PDB file of C-alpha atoms in Angstrom:
ATOM      1  CA  UNK A  18      74.936 109.990 108.559  1.00  0.00           C
ATOM      2  CA  UNK A  19      73.893 113.117 106.727  1.00  0.00           C
ATOM      3  CA  UNK A  20      74.694 113.164 103.170  1.00  0.00           C
ATOM      4  CA  UNK A  21      77.863 115.263 102.771  1.00  0.00           C
ATOM      5  CA  UNK A  22      77.777 118.437 100.562  1.00  0.00           C
ATOM      6  CA  UNK A  23      79.079 117.855  97.129  1.00  0.00           C
ATOM      7  CA  UNK A  24      82.548 119.147  96.729  1.00  0.00           C
ATOM      8  CA  UNK A  25      83.861 121.457  94.052  1.00  0.00           C
ATOM      9  CA  UNK A  26      86.613 120.525  92.001  1.00  0.00           C
ATOM     10  CA  UNK A  27      88.880 123.016  93.944  1.00  0.00           C
ATOM     11  CA  UNK A  28      87.744 121.614  97.060  1.00  0.00           C
ATOM     12  CA  UNK A  29      88.357 118.089  96.126  1.00  0.00           C
ATOM     13  CA  UNK A  30      91.962 118.849  94.926  1.00  0.00           C
ATOM     14  CA  UNK A  31      92.593 120.840  98.292  1.00  0.00           C
ATOM     15  CA  UNK A  32      91.503 117.818 100.300  1.00  0.00           C
ATOM     16  CA  UNK A  33      93.594 115.386  98.131  1.00  0.00           C
ATOM     17  CA  UNK A  34      96.703 117.717  98.652  1.00  0.00           C
ATOM     18  CA  UNK A  35      96.101 117.805 102.404  1.00  0.00           C
ATOM     19  CA  UNK A  36      95.842 113.989 102.473  1.00  0.00           C
ATOM     20  CA  UNK A  37      99.061 113.642 100.467  1.00  0.00           C
ATOM     21  CA  UNK A  38     100.795 115.990 102.859  1.00  0.00           C
ATOM     22  CA  UNK A  39      99.506 114.051 105.733  1.00  0.00           C
ATOM     23  CA  UNK A  40     100.464 110.645 104.333  1.00  0.00           C
ATOM     24  CA  UNK A  41     103.992 112.094 103.584  1.00  0.00           C
ATOM     25  CA  UNK A  42     104.461 113.481 107.074  1.00  0.00           C
ATOM     26  CA  UNK A  43     103.224 110.226 108.675  1.00  0.00           C
ATOM     27  CA  UNK A  44     105.658 108.132 106.486  1.00  0.00           C
ATOM     28  CA  UNK A  45     108.536 110.432 107.367  1.00  0.00           C
ATOM     29  CA  UNK A  46     107.715 110.487 111.159  1.00  0.00           C
ATOM     30  CA  UNK A  47     107.836 106.639 111.091  1.00  0.00           C
ATOM     31  CA  UNK A  48     110.899 106.469 108.997  1.00  0.00           C
ATOM     32  CA  UNK A  49     112.725 108.954 111.159  1.00  0.00           C
ATOM     33  CA  UNK A  50     111.330 107.677 114.516  1.00  0.00           C
ATOM     34  CA  UNK A  51     110.330 111.159 115.596  1.00  0.00           C
ATOM     35  CA  UNK A  52     108.200 114.003 114.769  1.00  0.00           C
ATOM     36  CA  UNK A  53     110.790 116.586 114.425  1.00  0.00           C
ATOM     37  CA  UNK A  54     110.815 116.285 110.744  1.00  0.00           C
ATOM     38  CA  UNK A  55     110.866 119.844 109.165  1.00  0.00           C
ATOM     39  CA  UNK A  56     108.002 121.410 107.140  1.00  0.00           C
ATOM     40  CA  UNK A  57     110.739 122.079 104.582  1.00  0.00           C
ATOM     41  CA  UNK A  58     111.429 118.377 104.328  1.00  0.00           C
ATOM     42  CA  UNK A  59     107.692 117.421 103.928  1.00  0.00           C
ATOM     43  CA  UNK A  60     107.311 119.970 101.253  1.00  0.00           C
ATOM     44  CA  UNK A  61     110.370 118.786  99.370  1.00  0.00           C
ATOM     45  CA  UNK A  62     108.744 115.374  98.984  1.00  0.00           C
ATOM     46  CA  UNK A  63     105.324 116.615  98.195  1.00  0.00           C
ATOM     47  CA  UNK A  64     106.643 119.062  95.726  1.00  0.00           C
ATOM     48  CA  UNK A  65     105.192 122.311  97.308  1.00  0.00           C
ATOM     49  CA  UNK A  66     106.543 125.201  99.049  1.00  0.00           C
ATOM     50  CA  UNK A  67     106.151 126.029 102.720  1.00  0.00           C
ATOM     51  CA  UNK A  68     103.633 128.788 102.078  1.00  0.00           C
ATOM     52  CA  UNK A  69     101.445 126.254 100.414  1.00  0.00           C
ATOM     53  CA  UNK A  70     101.841 123.890 103.355  1.00  0.00           C
ATOM     54  CA  UNK A  71     100.684 126.630 105.881  1.00  0.00           C
ATOM     55  CA  UNK A  72      97.834 127.569 103.871  1.00  0.00           C
ATOM     56  CA  UNK A  73      96.484 124.117 104.750  1.00  0.00           C
ATOM     57  CA  UNK A  74      98.032 123.514 107.929  1.00  0.00           C
ATOM     58  CA  UNK A  75      98.517 126.787 110.212  1.00  0.00           C
ATOM     59  CA  UNK A  76     100.969 124.761 112.251  1.00  0.00           C
ATOM     60  CA  UNK A  77     102.875 121.638 111.601  1.00  0.00           C
ATOM     61  CA  UNK A  78     101.176 119.754 114.403  1.00  0.00           C
ATOM     62  CA  UNK A  79      97.899 119.848 112.415  1.00  0.00           C
ATOM     63  CA  UNK A  80      99.343 117.742 109.674  1.00  0.00           C
ATOM     64  CA  UNK A  81      97.905 114.384 110.872  1.00  0.00           C
ATOM     65  CA  UNK A  82      94.325 115.643 111.116  1.00  0.00           C
ATOM     66  CA  UNK A  83      93.359 114.457 107.680  1.00  0.00           C
ATOM     67  CA  UNK A  84      94.231 111.023 108.743  1.00  0.00           C
ATOM     68  CA  UNK A  85      92.217 111.284 111.953  1.00  0.00           C
ATOM     69  CA  UNK A  86      89.166 112.903 109.997  1.00  0.00           C
ATOM     70  CA  UNK A  87      89.366 109.839 107.621  1.00  0.00           C
ATOM     71  CA  UNK A  88      89.237 107.367 110.522  1.00  0.00           C
ATOM     72  CA  UNK A  89      86.227 109.491 111.904  1.00  0.00           C
ATOM     73  CA  UNK A  90      84.338 108.948 108.773  1.00  0.00           C
ATOM     74  CA  UNK A  91      84.954 105.198 108.855  1.00  0.00           C
ATOM     75  CA  UNK A  92      83.777 104.962 112.445  1.00  0.00           C
ATOM     76  CA  UNK A  93      80.645 107.180 112.061  1.00  0.00           C
ATOM     77  CA  UNK A  94      79.590 105.177 108.832  1.00  0.00           C
ATOM     78  CA  UNK A  95      80.035 101.913 110.808  1.00  0.00           C
ATOM     79  CA  UNK A  96      77.662 103.301 113.576  1.00  0.00           C
ATOM     80  CA  UNK A  97      75.236 104.689 111.104  1.00  0.00           C
ATOM     81  CA  UNK A  98      74.978 101.222 109.257  1.00  0.00           C
ATOM     82  CA  UNK A  99      74.368  99.163 112.359  1.00  0.00           C
ATOM     83  CA  UNK A 100      70.916  97.414 112.494  1.00  0.00           C
ATOM     84  CA  UNK A 101      68.507  98.430 115.196  1.00  0.00           C
ATOM     85  CA  UNK A 102      68.535  94.789 116.810  1.00  0.00           C
ATOM     86  CA  UNK A 103      72.628  94.817 116.866  1.00  0.00           C
ATOM     87  CA  UNK A 104      74.518  94.493 120.106  1.00  0.00           C
ATOM     88  CA  UNK A 105      75.782  98.154 120.454  1.00  0.00           C
ATOM     89  CA  UNK A 106      79.124  97.139 122.161  1.00  0.00           C
ATOM     90  CA  UNK A 107      79.906  94.725 119.250  1.00  0.00           C
ATOM     91  CA  UNK A 108      79.076  97.615 116.686  1.00  0.00           C
ATOM     92  CA  UNK A 109      81.299 100.117 118.689  1.00  0.00           C
ATOM     93  CA  UNK A 110      84.195  97.696 118.939  1.00  0.00           C
ATOM     94  CA  UNK A 111      83.987  96.922 115.209  1.00  0.00           C
ATOM     95  CA  UNK A 112      83.587 100.490 114.109  1.00  0.00           C
ATOM     96  CA  UNK A 113      86.361 101.716 116.309  1.00  0.00           C
ATOM     97  CA  UNK A 114      88.887  99.296 114.827  1.00  0.00           C
ATOM     98  CA  UNK A 115      87.617  98.941 111.341  1.00  0.00           C
ATOM     99  CA  UNK A 116      90.246 101.036 109.718  1.00  0.00           C
ATOM    100  CA  UNK A 117      93.049  99.278 111.574  1.00  0.00           C
ATOM    101  CA  UNK A 118      91.775  95.867 110.415  1.00  0.00           C
ATOM    102  CA  UNK A 119      91.259  96.997 106.934  1.00  0.00           C
ATOM    103  CA  UNK A 120      95.000  98.158 106.666  1.00  0.00           C
ATOM    104  CA  UNK A 121      96.452  95.140 108.290  1.00  0.00           C
ATOM    105  CA  UNK A 122      99.713  96.821 109.266  1.00  0.00           C
ATOM    106  CA  UNK A 123      99.996  96.580 112.945  1.00  0.00           C
ATOM    107  CA  UNK A 124     103.701  97.343 113.250  1.00  0.00           C
ATOM    108  CA  UNK A 125     103.568 100.365 111.239  1.00  0.00           C
ATOM    109  CA  UNK A 126     100.344 101.603 112.930  1.00  0.00           C
ATOM    110  CA  UNK A 127     101.926 100.859 116.316  1.00  0.00           C
ATOM    111  CA  UNK A 128     104.946 102.998 115.439  1.00  0.00           C
ATOM    112  CA  UNK A 129     102.712 105.950 114.401  1.00  0.00           C
ATOM    113  CA  UNK A 130     100.477 105.796 117.401  1.00  0.00           C
ATOM    114  CA  UNK A 131     103.542 105.549 119.672  1.00  0.00           C
ATOM    115  CA  UNK A 132     104.640 108.670 118.205  1.00  0.00           C
ATOM    116  CA  UNK A 133     101.422 110.341 118.612  1.00  0.00           C
ATOM    117  CA  UNK A 134     100.964 109.264 122.286  1.00  0.00           C
ATOM    118  CA  UNK A 135     104.427 110.236 123.310  1.00  0.00           C
ATOM    119  CA  UNK A 136     104.480 113.588 121.514  1.00  0.00           C
ATOM    120  CA  UNK A 137     102.518 116.166 123.543  1.00  0.00           C
ATOM    121  CA  UNK A 138     101.388 118.372 120.578  1.00  0.00           C
ATOM    122  CA  UNK A 139     100.160 115.232 118.641  1.00  0.00           C
ATOM    123  CA  UNK A 140      98.720 113.582 121.641  1.00  0.00           C
ATOM    124  CA  UNK A 141      96.627 116.752 122.521  1.00  0.00           C
ATOM    125  CA  UNK A 142      95.252 116.809 118.878  1.00  0.00           C
ATOM    126  CA  UNK A 143      94.305 113.098 119.299  1.00  0.00           C
ATOM    127  CA  UNK A 144      92.455 113.814 122.365  1.00  0.00           C
ATOM    128  CA  UNK A 145      90.622 116.798 120.949  1.00  0.00           C
ATOM    129  CA  UNK A 146      89.695 114.602 117.911  1.00  0.00           C
ATOM    130  CA  UNK A 147      88.353 111.821 120.200  1.00  0.00           C
ATOM    131  CA  UNK A 148      86.366 114.201 122.293  1.00  0.00           C
ATOM    132  CA  UNK A 149      84.912 115.599 119.094  1.00  0.00           C
ATOM    133  CA  UNK A 150      83.305 112.225 118.381  1.00  0.00           C
ATOM    134  CA  UNK A 151      80.960 112.604 121.548  1.00  0.00           C
ATOM    135  CA  UNK A 152      77.945 114.024 119.746  1.00  0.00           C
ATOM    136  CA  UNK A 153      77.682 111.141 117.152  1.00  0.00           C
ATOM    137  CA  UNK A 154      78.464 108.605 119.649  1.00  0.00           C
ATOM    138  CA  UNK A 155      75.583 109.950 121.792  1.00  0.00           C
ATOM    139  CA  UNK A 156      73.243 109.601 118.958  1.00  0.00           C
ATOM    140  CA  UNK A 157      74.270 106.066 118.336  1.00  0.00           C
ATOM    141  CA  UNK A 158      73.798 105.307 122.026  1.00  0.00           C
ATOM    142  CA  UNK A 159      70.294 106.865 121.966  1.00  0.00           C
ATOM    143  CA  UNK A 160      69.211 104.227 119.478  1.00  0.00           C
ATOM    144  CA  UNK A 161      69.911 101.405 121.965  1.00  0.00           C
ATOM    145  CA  UNK A 162      69.706 102.864 125.482  1.00  0.00           C
ATOM    146  CA  UNK A 163      67.636 105.206 127.666  1.00  0.00           C
ATOM    147  CA  UNK A 164      69.758 108.322 128.005  1.00  0.00           C
ATOM    148  CA  UNK A 165      69.082 111.056 130.536  1.00  0.00           C
ATOM    149  CA  UNK A 166      67.476 114.324 129.400  1.00  0.00           C
ATOM    150  CA  UNK A 167      70.100 116.459 131.457  1.00  0.00           C
ATOM    151  CA  UNK A 168      72.739 117.374 128.735  1.00  0.00           C
ATOM    152  CA  UNK A 169      75.731 116.493 131.072  1.00  0.00           C
ATOM    153  CA  UNK A 170      74.322 113.040 132.026  1.00  0.00           C
ATOM    154  CA  UNK A 171      73.307 112.463 128.317  1.00  0.00           C
ATOM    155  CA  UNK A 172      76.657 113.048 127.022  1.00  0.00           C
ATOM    156  CA  UNK A 173      78.638 111.160 129.775  1.00  0.00           C
ATOM    157  CA  UNK A 174      78.086 107.567 128.423  1.00  0.00           C
ATOM    158  CA  UNK A 175      79.662 108.629 124.869  1.00  0.00           C
ATOM    159  CA  UNK A 176      82.569 110.341 126.753  1.00  0.00           C
ATOM    160  CA  UNK A 177      83.107 107.006 128.574  1.00  0.00           C
ATOM    161  CA  UNK A 178      83.189 105.176 125.239  1.00  0.00           C
ATOM    162  CA  UNK A 179      85.717 107.584 123.653  1.00  0.00           C
ATOM    163  CA  UNK A 180      87.810 107.327 126.722  1.00  0.00           C
ATOM    164  CA  UNK A 181      87.744 103.562 126.531  1.00  0.00           C
ATOM    165  CA  UNK A 182      88.789 103.556 122.798  1.00  0.00           C
ATOM    166  CA  UNK A 183      91.592 106.086 123.816  1.00  0.00           C
ATOM    167  CA  UNK A 184      92.694 103.964 126.775  1.00  0.00           C
ATOM    168  CA  UNK A 185      92.741 100.787 124.656  1.00  0.00           C
ATOM    169  CA  UNK A 186      95.150 102.424 122.090  1.00  0.00           C
ATOM    170  CA  UNK A 187      97.470 103.861 124.666  1.00  0.00           C
ATOM    171  CA  UNK A 188      97.495 100.514 126.372  1.00  0.00           C
ATOM    172  CA  UNK A 189      98.340  98.798 123.046  1.00  0.00           C
ATOM    173  CA  UNK A 190     101.153 101.245 122.612  1.00  0.00           C
ATOM    174  CA  UNK A 191     102.550 100.820 126.066  1.00  0.00           C
ATOM    175  CA  UNK A 192     102.428  97.057 125.943  1.00  0.00           C
ATOM    176  CA  UNK A 193     104.292  96.573 122.634  1.00  0.00           C
ATOM    177  CA  UNK A 194     101.254  95.946 120.426  1.00  0.00           C
ATOM    178  CA  UNK A 195      99.784  92.684 119.094  1.00  0.00           C
ATOM    179  CA  UNK A 196     100.058  91.270 115.544  1.00  0.00           C
ATOM    180  CA  UNK A 197      96.295  91.436 114.646  1.00  0.00           C
ATOM    181  CA  UNK A 198      94.781  94.202 116.887  1.00  0.00           C
ATOM    182  CA  UNK A 199      93.184  91.537 119.070  1.00  0.00           C
ATOM    183  CA  UNK A 200      94.402  93.316 122.227  1.00  0.00           C
ATOM    184  CA  UNK A 201      92.654  96.591 121.246  1.00  0.00           C
ATOM    185  CA  UNK A 202      89.351  94.813 120.376  1.00  0.00           C
ATOM    186  CA  UNK A 203      89.327  92.845 123.521  1.00  0.00           C
ATOM    187  CA  UNK A 204      90.098  95.667 125.838  1.00  0.00           C
ATOM    188  CA  UNK A 205      87.556  97.984 124.205  1.00  0.00           C
ATOM    189  CA  UNK A 206      84.830  95.307 124.387  1.00  0.00           C
ATOM    190  CA  UNK A 207      85.487  94.591 128.035  1.00  0.00           C
ATOM    191  CA  UNK A 208      85.810  98.298 128.851  1.00  0.00           C
ATOM    192  CA  UNK A 209      82.549  99.318 126.847  1.00  0.00           C
ATOM    193  CA  UNK A 210      80.410  96.598 128.534  1.00  0.00           C
ATOM    194  CA  UNK A 211      81.592  97.966 131.823  1.00  0.00           C
ATOM    195  CA  UNK A 212      81.208 101.665 130.871  1.00  0.00           C
ATOM    196  CA  UNK A 213      77.484 100.995 129.502  1.00  0.00           C
ATOM    197  CA  UNK A 214      76.438  98.521 132.035  1.00  0.00           C
ATOM    198  CA  UNK A 215      74.512 101.063 134.321  1.00  0.00           C
ATOM    199  CA  UNK A 216      72.343 101.952 131.180  1.00  0.00           C
ATOM    200  CA  UNK A 217      68.829 100.661 130.381  1.00  0.00           C
ATOM    201  CA  UNK A 218      68.454  98.969 127.009  1.00  0.00           C
ATOM    202  CA  UNK A 219      65.498 100.173 124.964  1.00  0.00           C
ATOM    203  CA  UNK A 220      63.145  97.288 123.828  1.00  0.00           C
ATOM    204  CA  UNK A 221      64.325  95.789 120.544  1.00  0.00           C
TER     205      UNK A 221
END
């Protein structure tokens, strides 16, 4: 993964505030059982005014994006750190569930994922975030498989990987969730092996 540009103090404080707002919104959504919590309520708890909120989040539905971007960094680091002789399906399965397993709060995570999946505006942002992973996943797959030179066909396996991840999470929501994320990992592993079965492995 490319070394990130060093942040200025102002940028770091802005990022910390965005994360604080996102965490507060997430906790309120779970506590209330819905995403209709007002911007004013979120601002009251964080200690900012709505104008400051909207400087960082033009619309309220963007408020969970810092949490998704944090997950993205964890996923991409897991892919970047994988050894060249690793099983790519095992690496992908582990990377896609690393943050969930670190947090070990399945009931809470199930609640917030249920709200995201069942609220169209948040589900759309989740889908867009997932699709934004395609370039990085394609680079990862190119380390292990022969990928087509045609841009459409080259990106397609990564999109299947991402769809598998998304489908596993939605399945987990719809089936009530497990206590240890084992269902997600099992569905992802089986789905990924199927999705990537048509690719040719590069020599180790």
